[in-house]
C-alpha atoms as an extended CHARMM CRD file, in Angstrom:
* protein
*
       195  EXT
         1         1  UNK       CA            -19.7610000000       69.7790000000       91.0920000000  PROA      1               0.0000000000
         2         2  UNK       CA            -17.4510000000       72.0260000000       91.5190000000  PROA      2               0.0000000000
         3         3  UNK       CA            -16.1000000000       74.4010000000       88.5860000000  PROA      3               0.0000000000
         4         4  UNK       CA            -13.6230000000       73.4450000000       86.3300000000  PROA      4               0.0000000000
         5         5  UNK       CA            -10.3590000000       74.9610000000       86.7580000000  PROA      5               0.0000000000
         6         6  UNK       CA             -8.5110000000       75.3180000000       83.0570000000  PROA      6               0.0000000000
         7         7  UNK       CA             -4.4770000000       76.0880000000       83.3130000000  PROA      7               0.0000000000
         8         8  UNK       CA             -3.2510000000       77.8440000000       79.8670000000  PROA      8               0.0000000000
         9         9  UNK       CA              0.4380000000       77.6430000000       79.4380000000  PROA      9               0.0000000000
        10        10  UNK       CA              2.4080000000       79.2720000000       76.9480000000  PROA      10              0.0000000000
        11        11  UNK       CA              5.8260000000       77.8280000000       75.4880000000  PROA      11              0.0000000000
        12        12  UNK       CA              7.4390000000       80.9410000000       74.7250000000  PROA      12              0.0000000000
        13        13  UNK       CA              8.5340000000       84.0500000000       76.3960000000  PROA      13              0.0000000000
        14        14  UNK       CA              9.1030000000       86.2620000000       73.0220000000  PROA      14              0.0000000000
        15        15  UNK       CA              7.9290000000       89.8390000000       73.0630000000  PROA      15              0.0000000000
        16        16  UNK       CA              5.2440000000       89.4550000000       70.5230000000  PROA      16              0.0000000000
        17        17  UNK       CA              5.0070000000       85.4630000000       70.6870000000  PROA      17              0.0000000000
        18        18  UNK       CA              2.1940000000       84.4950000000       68.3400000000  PROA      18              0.0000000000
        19        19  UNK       CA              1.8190000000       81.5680000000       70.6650000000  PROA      19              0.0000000000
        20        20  UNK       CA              1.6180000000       83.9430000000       73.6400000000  PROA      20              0.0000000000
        21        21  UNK       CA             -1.3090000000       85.8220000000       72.0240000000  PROA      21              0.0000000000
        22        22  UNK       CA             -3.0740000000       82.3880000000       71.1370000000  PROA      22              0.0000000000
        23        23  UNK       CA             -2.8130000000       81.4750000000       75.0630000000  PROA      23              0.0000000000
        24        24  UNK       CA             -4.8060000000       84.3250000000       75.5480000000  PROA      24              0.0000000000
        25        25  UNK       CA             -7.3320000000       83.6700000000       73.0290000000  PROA      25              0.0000000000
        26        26  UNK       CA             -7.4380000000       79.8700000000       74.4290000000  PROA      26              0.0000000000
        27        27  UNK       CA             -7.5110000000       81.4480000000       78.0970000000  PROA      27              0.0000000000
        28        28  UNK       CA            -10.8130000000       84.0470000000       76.8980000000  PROA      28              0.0000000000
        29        29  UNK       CA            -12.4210000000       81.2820000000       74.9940000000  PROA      29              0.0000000000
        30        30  UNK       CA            -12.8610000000       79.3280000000       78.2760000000  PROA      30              0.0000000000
        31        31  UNK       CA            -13.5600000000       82.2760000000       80.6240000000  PROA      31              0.0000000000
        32        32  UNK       CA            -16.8350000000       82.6960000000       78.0880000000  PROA      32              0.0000000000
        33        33  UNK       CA            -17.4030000000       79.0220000000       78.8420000000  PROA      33              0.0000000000
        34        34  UNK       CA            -17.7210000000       79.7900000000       82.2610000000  PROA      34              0.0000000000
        35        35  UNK       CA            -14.6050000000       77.6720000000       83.5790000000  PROA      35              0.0000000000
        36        36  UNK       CA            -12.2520000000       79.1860000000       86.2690000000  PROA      36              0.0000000000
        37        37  UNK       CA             -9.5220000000       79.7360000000       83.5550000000  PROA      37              0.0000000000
        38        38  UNK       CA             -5.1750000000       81.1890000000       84.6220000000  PROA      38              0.0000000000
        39        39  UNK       CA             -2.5410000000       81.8550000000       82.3120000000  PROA      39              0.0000000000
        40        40  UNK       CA              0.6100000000       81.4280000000       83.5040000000  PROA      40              0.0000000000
        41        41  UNK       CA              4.1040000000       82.2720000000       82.2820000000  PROA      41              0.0000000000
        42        42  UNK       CA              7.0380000000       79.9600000000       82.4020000000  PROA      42              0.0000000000
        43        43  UNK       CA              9.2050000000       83.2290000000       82.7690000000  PROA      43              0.0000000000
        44        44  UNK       CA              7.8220000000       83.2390000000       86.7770000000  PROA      44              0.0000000000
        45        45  UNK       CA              9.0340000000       79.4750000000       87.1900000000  PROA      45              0.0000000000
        46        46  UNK       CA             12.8990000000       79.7990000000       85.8360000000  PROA      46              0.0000000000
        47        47  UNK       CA             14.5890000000       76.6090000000       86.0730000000  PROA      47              0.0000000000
        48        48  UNK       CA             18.2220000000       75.0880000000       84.9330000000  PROA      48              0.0000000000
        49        49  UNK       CA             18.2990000000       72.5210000000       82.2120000000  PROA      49              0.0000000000
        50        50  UNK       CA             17.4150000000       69.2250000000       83.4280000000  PROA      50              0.0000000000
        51        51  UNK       CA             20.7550000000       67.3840000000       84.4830000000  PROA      51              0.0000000000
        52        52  UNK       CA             20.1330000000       64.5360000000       86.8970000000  PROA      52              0.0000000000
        53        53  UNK       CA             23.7500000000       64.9140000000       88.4590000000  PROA      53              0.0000000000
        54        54  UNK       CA             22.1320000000       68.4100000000       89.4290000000  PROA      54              0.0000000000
        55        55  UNK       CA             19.0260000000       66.8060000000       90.7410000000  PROA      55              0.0000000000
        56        56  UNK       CA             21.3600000000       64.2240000000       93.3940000000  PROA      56              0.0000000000
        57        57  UNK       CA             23.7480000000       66.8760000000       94.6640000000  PROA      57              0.0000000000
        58        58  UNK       CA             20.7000000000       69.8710000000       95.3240000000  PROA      58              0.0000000000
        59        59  UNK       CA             17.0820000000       67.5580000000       94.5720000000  PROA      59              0.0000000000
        60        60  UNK       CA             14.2660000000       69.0010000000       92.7030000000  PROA      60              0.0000000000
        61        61  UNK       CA             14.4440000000       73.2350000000       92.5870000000  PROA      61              0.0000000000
        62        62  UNK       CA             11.6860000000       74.8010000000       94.4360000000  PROA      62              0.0000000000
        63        63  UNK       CA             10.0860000000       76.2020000000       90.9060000000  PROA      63              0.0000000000
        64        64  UNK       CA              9.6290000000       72.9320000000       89.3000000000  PROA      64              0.0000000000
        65        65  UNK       CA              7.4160000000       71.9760000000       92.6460000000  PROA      65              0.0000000000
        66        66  UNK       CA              5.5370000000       74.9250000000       92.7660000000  PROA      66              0.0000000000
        67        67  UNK       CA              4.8110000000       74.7200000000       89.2480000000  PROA      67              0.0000000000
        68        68  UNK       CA              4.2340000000       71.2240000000       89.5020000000  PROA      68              0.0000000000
        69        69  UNK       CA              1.2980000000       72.3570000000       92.1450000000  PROA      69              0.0000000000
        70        70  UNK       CA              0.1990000000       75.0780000000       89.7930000000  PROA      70              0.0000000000
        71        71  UNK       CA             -0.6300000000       72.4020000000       87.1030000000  PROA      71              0.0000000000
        72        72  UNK       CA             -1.9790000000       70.3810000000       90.2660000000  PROA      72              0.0000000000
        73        73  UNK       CA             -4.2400000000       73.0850000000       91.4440000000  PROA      73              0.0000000000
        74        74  UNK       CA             -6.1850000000       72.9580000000       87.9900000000  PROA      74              0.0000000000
        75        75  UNK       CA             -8.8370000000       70.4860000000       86.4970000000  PROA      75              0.0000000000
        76        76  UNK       CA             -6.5750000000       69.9940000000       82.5830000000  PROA      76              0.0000000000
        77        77  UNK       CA             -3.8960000000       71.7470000000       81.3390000000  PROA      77              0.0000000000
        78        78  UNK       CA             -3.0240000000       73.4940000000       77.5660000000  PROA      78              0.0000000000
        79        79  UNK       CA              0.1860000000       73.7360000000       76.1800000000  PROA      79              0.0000000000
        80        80  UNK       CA             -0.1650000000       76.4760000000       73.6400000000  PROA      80              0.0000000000
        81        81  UNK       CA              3.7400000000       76.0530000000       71.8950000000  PROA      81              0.0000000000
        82        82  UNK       CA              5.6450000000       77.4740000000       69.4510000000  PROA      82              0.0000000000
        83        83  UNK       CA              7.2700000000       74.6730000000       66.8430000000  PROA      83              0.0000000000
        84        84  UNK       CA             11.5270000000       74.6100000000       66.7280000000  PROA      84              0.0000000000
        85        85  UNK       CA             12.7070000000       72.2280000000       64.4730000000  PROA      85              0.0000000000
        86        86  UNK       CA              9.7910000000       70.2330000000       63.9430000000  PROA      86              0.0000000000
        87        87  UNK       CA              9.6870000000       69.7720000000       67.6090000000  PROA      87              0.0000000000
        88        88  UNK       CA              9.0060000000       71.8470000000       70.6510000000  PROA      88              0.0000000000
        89        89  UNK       CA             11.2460000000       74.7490000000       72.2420000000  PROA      89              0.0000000000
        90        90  UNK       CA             13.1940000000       73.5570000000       75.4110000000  PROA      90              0.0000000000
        91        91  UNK       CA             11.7470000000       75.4760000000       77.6300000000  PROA      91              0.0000000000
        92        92  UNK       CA              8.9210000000       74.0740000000       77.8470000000  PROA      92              0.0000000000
        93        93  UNK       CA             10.3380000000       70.3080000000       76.8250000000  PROA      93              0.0000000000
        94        94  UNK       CA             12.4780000000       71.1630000000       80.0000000000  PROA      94              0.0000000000
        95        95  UNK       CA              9.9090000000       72.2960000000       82.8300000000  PROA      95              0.0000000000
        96        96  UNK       CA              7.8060000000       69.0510000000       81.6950000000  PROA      96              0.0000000000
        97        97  UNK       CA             10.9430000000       67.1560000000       82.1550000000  PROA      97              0.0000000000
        98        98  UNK       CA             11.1780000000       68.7350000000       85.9120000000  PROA      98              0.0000000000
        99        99  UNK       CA              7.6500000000       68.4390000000       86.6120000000  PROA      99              0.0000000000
       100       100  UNK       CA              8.4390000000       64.5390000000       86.5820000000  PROA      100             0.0000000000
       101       101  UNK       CA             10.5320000000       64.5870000000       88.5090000000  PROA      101             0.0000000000
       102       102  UNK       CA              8.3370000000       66.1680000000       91.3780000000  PROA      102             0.0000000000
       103       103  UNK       CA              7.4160000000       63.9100000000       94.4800000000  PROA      103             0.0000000000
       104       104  UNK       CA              4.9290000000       66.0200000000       96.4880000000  PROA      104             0.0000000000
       105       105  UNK       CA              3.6420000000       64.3230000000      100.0900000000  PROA      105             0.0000000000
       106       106  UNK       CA              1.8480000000       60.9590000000       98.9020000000  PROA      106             0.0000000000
       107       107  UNK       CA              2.4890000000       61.3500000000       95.4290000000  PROA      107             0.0000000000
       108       108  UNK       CA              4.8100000000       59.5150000000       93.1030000000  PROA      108             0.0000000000
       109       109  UNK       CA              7.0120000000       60.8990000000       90.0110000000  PROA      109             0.0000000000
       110       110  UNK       CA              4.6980000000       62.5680000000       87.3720000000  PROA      110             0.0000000000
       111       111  UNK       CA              1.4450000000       61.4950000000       89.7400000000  PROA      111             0.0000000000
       112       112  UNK       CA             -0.0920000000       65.2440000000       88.5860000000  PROA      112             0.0000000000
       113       113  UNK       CA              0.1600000000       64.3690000000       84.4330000000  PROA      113             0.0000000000
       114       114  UNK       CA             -1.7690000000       61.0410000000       84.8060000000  PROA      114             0.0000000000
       115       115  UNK       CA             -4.9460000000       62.6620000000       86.9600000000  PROA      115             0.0000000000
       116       116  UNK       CA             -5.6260000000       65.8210000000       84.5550000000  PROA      116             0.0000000000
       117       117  UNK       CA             -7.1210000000       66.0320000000       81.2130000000  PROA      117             0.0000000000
       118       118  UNK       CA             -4.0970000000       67.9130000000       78.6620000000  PROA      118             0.0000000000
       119       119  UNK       CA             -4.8200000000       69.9170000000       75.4590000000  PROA      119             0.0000000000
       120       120  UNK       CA             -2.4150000000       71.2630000000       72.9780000000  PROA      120             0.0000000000
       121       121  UNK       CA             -2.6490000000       73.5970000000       70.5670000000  PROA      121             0.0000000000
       122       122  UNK       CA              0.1080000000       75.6910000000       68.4900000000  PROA      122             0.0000000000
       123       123  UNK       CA              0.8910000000       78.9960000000       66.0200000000  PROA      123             0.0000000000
       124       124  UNK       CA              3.1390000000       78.9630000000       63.3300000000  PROA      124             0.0000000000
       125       125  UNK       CA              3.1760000000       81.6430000000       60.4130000000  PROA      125             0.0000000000
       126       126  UNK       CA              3.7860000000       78.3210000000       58.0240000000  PROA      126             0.0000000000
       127       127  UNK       CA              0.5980000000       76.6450000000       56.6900000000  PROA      127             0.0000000000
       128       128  UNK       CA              1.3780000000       73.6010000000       58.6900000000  PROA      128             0.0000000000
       129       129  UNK       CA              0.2470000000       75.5310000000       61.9410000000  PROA      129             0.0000000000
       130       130  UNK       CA              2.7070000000       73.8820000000       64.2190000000  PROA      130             0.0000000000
       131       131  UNK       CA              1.3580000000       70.3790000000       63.5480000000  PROA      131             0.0000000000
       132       132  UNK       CA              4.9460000000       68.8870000000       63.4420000000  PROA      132             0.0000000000
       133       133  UNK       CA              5.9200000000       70.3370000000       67.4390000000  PROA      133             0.0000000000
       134       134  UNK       CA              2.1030000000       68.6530000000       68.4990000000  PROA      134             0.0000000000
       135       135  UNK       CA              2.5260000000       65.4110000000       67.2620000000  PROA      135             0.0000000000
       136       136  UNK       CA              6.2750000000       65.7650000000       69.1150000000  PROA      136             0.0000000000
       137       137  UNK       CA              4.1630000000       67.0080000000       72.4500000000  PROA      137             0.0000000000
       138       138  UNK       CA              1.6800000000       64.2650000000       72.3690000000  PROA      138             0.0000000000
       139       139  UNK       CA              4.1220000000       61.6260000000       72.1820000000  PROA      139             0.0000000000
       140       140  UNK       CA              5.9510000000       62.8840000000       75.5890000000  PROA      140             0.0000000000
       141       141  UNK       CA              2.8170000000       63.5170000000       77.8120000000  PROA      141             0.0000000000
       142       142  UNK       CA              1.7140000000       60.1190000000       76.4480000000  PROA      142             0.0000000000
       143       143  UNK       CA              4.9610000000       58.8120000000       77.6460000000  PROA      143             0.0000000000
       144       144  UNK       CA              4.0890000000       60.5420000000       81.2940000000  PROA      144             0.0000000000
       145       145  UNK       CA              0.8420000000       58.6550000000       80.7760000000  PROA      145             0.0000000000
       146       146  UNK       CA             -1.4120000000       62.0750000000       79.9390000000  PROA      146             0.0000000000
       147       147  UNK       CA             -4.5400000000       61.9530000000       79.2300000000  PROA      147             0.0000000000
       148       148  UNK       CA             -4.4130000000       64.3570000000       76.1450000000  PROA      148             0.0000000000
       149       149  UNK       CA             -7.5660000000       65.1170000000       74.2190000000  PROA      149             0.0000000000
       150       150  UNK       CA             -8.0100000000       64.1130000000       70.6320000000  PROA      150             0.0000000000
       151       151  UNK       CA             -8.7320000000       67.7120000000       69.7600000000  PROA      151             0.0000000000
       152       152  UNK       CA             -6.1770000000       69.9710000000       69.0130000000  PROA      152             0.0000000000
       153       153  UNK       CA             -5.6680000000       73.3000000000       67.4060000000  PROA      153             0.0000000000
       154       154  UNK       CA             -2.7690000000       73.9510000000       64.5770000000  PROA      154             0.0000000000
       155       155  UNK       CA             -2.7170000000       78.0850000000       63.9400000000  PROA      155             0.0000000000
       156       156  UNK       CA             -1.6040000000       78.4490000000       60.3660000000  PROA      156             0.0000000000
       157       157  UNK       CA             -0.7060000000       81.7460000000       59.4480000000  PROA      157             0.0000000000
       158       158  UNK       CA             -0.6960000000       83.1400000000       62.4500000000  PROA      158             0.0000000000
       159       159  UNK       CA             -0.1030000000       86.9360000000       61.6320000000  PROA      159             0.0000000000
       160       160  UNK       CA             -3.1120000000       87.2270000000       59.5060000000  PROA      160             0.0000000000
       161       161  UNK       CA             -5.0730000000       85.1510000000       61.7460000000  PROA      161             0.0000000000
       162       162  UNK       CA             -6.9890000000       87.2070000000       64.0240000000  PROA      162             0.0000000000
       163       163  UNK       CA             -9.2910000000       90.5400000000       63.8100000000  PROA      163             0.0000000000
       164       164  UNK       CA             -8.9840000000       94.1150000000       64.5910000000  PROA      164             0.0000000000
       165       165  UNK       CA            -10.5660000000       92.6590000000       68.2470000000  PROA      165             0.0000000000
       166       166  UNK       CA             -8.3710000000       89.6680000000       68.9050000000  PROA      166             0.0000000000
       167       167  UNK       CA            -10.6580000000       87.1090000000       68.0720000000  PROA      167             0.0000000000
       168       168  UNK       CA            -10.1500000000       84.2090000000       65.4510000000  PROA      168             0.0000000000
       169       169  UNK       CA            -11.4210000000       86.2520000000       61.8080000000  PROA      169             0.0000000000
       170       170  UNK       CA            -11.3460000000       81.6480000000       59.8600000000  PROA      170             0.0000000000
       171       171  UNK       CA            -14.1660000000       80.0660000000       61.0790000000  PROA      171             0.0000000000
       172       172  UNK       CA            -12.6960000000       76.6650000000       60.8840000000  PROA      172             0.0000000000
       173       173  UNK       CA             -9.9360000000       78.4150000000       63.4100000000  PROA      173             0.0000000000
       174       174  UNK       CA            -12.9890000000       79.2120000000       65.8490000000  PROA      174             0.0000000000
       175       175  UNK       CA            -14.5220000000       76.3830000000       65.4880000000  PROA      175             0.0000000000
       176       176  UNK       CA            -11.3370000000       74.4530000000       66.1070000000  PROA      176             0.0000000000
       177       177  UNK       CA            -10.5980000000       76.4010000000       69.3320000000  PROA      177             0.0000000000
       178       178  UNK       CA            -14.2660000000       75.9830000000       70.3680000000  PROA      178             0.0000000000
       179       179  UNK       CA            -14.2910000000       72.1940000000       69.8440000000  PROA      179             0.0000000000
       180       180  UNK       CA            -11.3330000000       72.0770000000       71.5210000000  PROA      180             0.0000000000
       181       181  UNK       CA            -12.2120000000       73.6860000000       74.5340000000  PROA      181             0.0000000000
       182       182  UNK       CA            -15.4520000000       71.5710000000       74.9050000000  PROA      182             0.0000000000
       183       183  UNK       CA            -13.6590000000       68.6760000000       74.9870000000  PROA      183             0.0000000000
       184       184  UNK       CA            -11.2470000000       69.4990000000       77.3740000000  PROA      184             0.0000000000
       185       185  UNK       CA            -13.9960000000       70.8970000000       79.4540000000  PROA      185             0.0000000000
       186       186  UNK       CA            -15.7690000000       67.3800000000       78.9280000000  PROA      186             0.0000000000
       187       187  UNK       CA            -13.0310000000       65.0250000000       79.7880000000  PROA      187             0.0000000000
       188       188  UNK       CA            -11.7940000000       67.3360000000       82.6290000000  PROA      188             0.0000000000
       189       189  UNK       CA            -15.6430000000       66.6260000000       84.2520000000  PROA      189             0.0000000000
       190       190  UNK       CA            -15.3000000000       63.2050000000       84.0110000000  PROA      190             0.0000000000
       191       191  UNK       CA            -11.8000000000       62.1400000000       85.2450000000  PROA      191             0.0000000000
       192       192  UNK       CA            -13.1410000000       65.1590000000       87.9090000000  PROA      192             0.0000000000
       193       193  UNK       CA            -16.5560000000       63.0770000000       88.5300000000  PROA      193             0.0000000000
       194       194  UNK       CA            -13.8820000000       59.2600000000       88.4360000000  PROA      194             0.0000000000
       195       195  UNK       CA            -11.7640000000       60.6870000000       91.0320000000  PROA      195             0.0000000000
């Protein structure tokens, strides 16, 4: 079997994002799992707000369909997001609302969220980690009919969360992260081995 590929995406484009540094700590925890692991930035994939009238006159922009073949290109898929309002940022609402919009050669609207394995996980300086902005996630990639993995990873305090190496310092943090990558691993093997 071939290795599993492992796409980490990031849902903000701050200088200093505590969710930016968490995508990396996601992206090393599955190199050392031995799984072909990329980080991406949504920063390389710009796109205009979703506006169907938009999508008629000019179709589908060239960056939703190459990131649509980024996320196609991989085995699952995190979403590592910052929380706004209880809810996720639009950037990242918006680029999965393009990536659904995709219809690449044989394949129908949203064809890439229903054959990958998704994961989630978020930072939040608050004690509530982010929880609010996954359960708001989970409910739209169930709608595109994801398969999302029970395990998730809420980052409370965020700013005192990590050691003088950039590793998880709580070890119900690491062991969060690690049983989340596992599973994602896992379930990525299987739909993999199904296909």
């Amino acid at each position: 079997m071939p290795t599993v590929k492992i796409l980490v995406i990031p849902g903000s484009l701050r200088t200093g994002s505590i969710n930016a540094r968490l995508a990396a700590a996601v992206a090393k925890e599955f190199a050392l799992a031995g799984v072909d692991v990329t980080r991406l930035s949504l920063a390389d994939y710009p796109l205009p707000i979703y506006d169907g009238d938009l999508e008629a006159k000019s179709g589908v922009p060239k960056n939703a369909l190459n990131l649509k073949r980024m996320l196609g290109a991989h085995h699952g898929v995190v979403f590592v997001t910052p929380e706004y309002n209880s809810s996720l940022p639009p950037l990242l609402k918006n680029a999965i609302d393009w990536i659904t919009r995709v219809e690449d050669g044989n394949e129908t609207q949203g064809q890439v969220f229903r054959e990958r394995a998704f994961a989630m996980a978020s930072a939040s300086e608050g004690k509530l980690g982010g929880s609010r902005c996954l359960a708001a996630l989970r409910l739209i990639l169930s709608g595109c009919r994801a398969t999302v993995i029970p395990n998730q990873l809420a980052l409370s305090f965020a700013d005192q969360a990590y050691d003088e190496r950039e590793r998880l310092k709580h070890k119900a943090d690491s062991d969060a992260l690690r049983g989340m990558v596992t599973q994602l691993i896992d379930v990525a093997q299987q739909m993999t081995r199904g296909a």
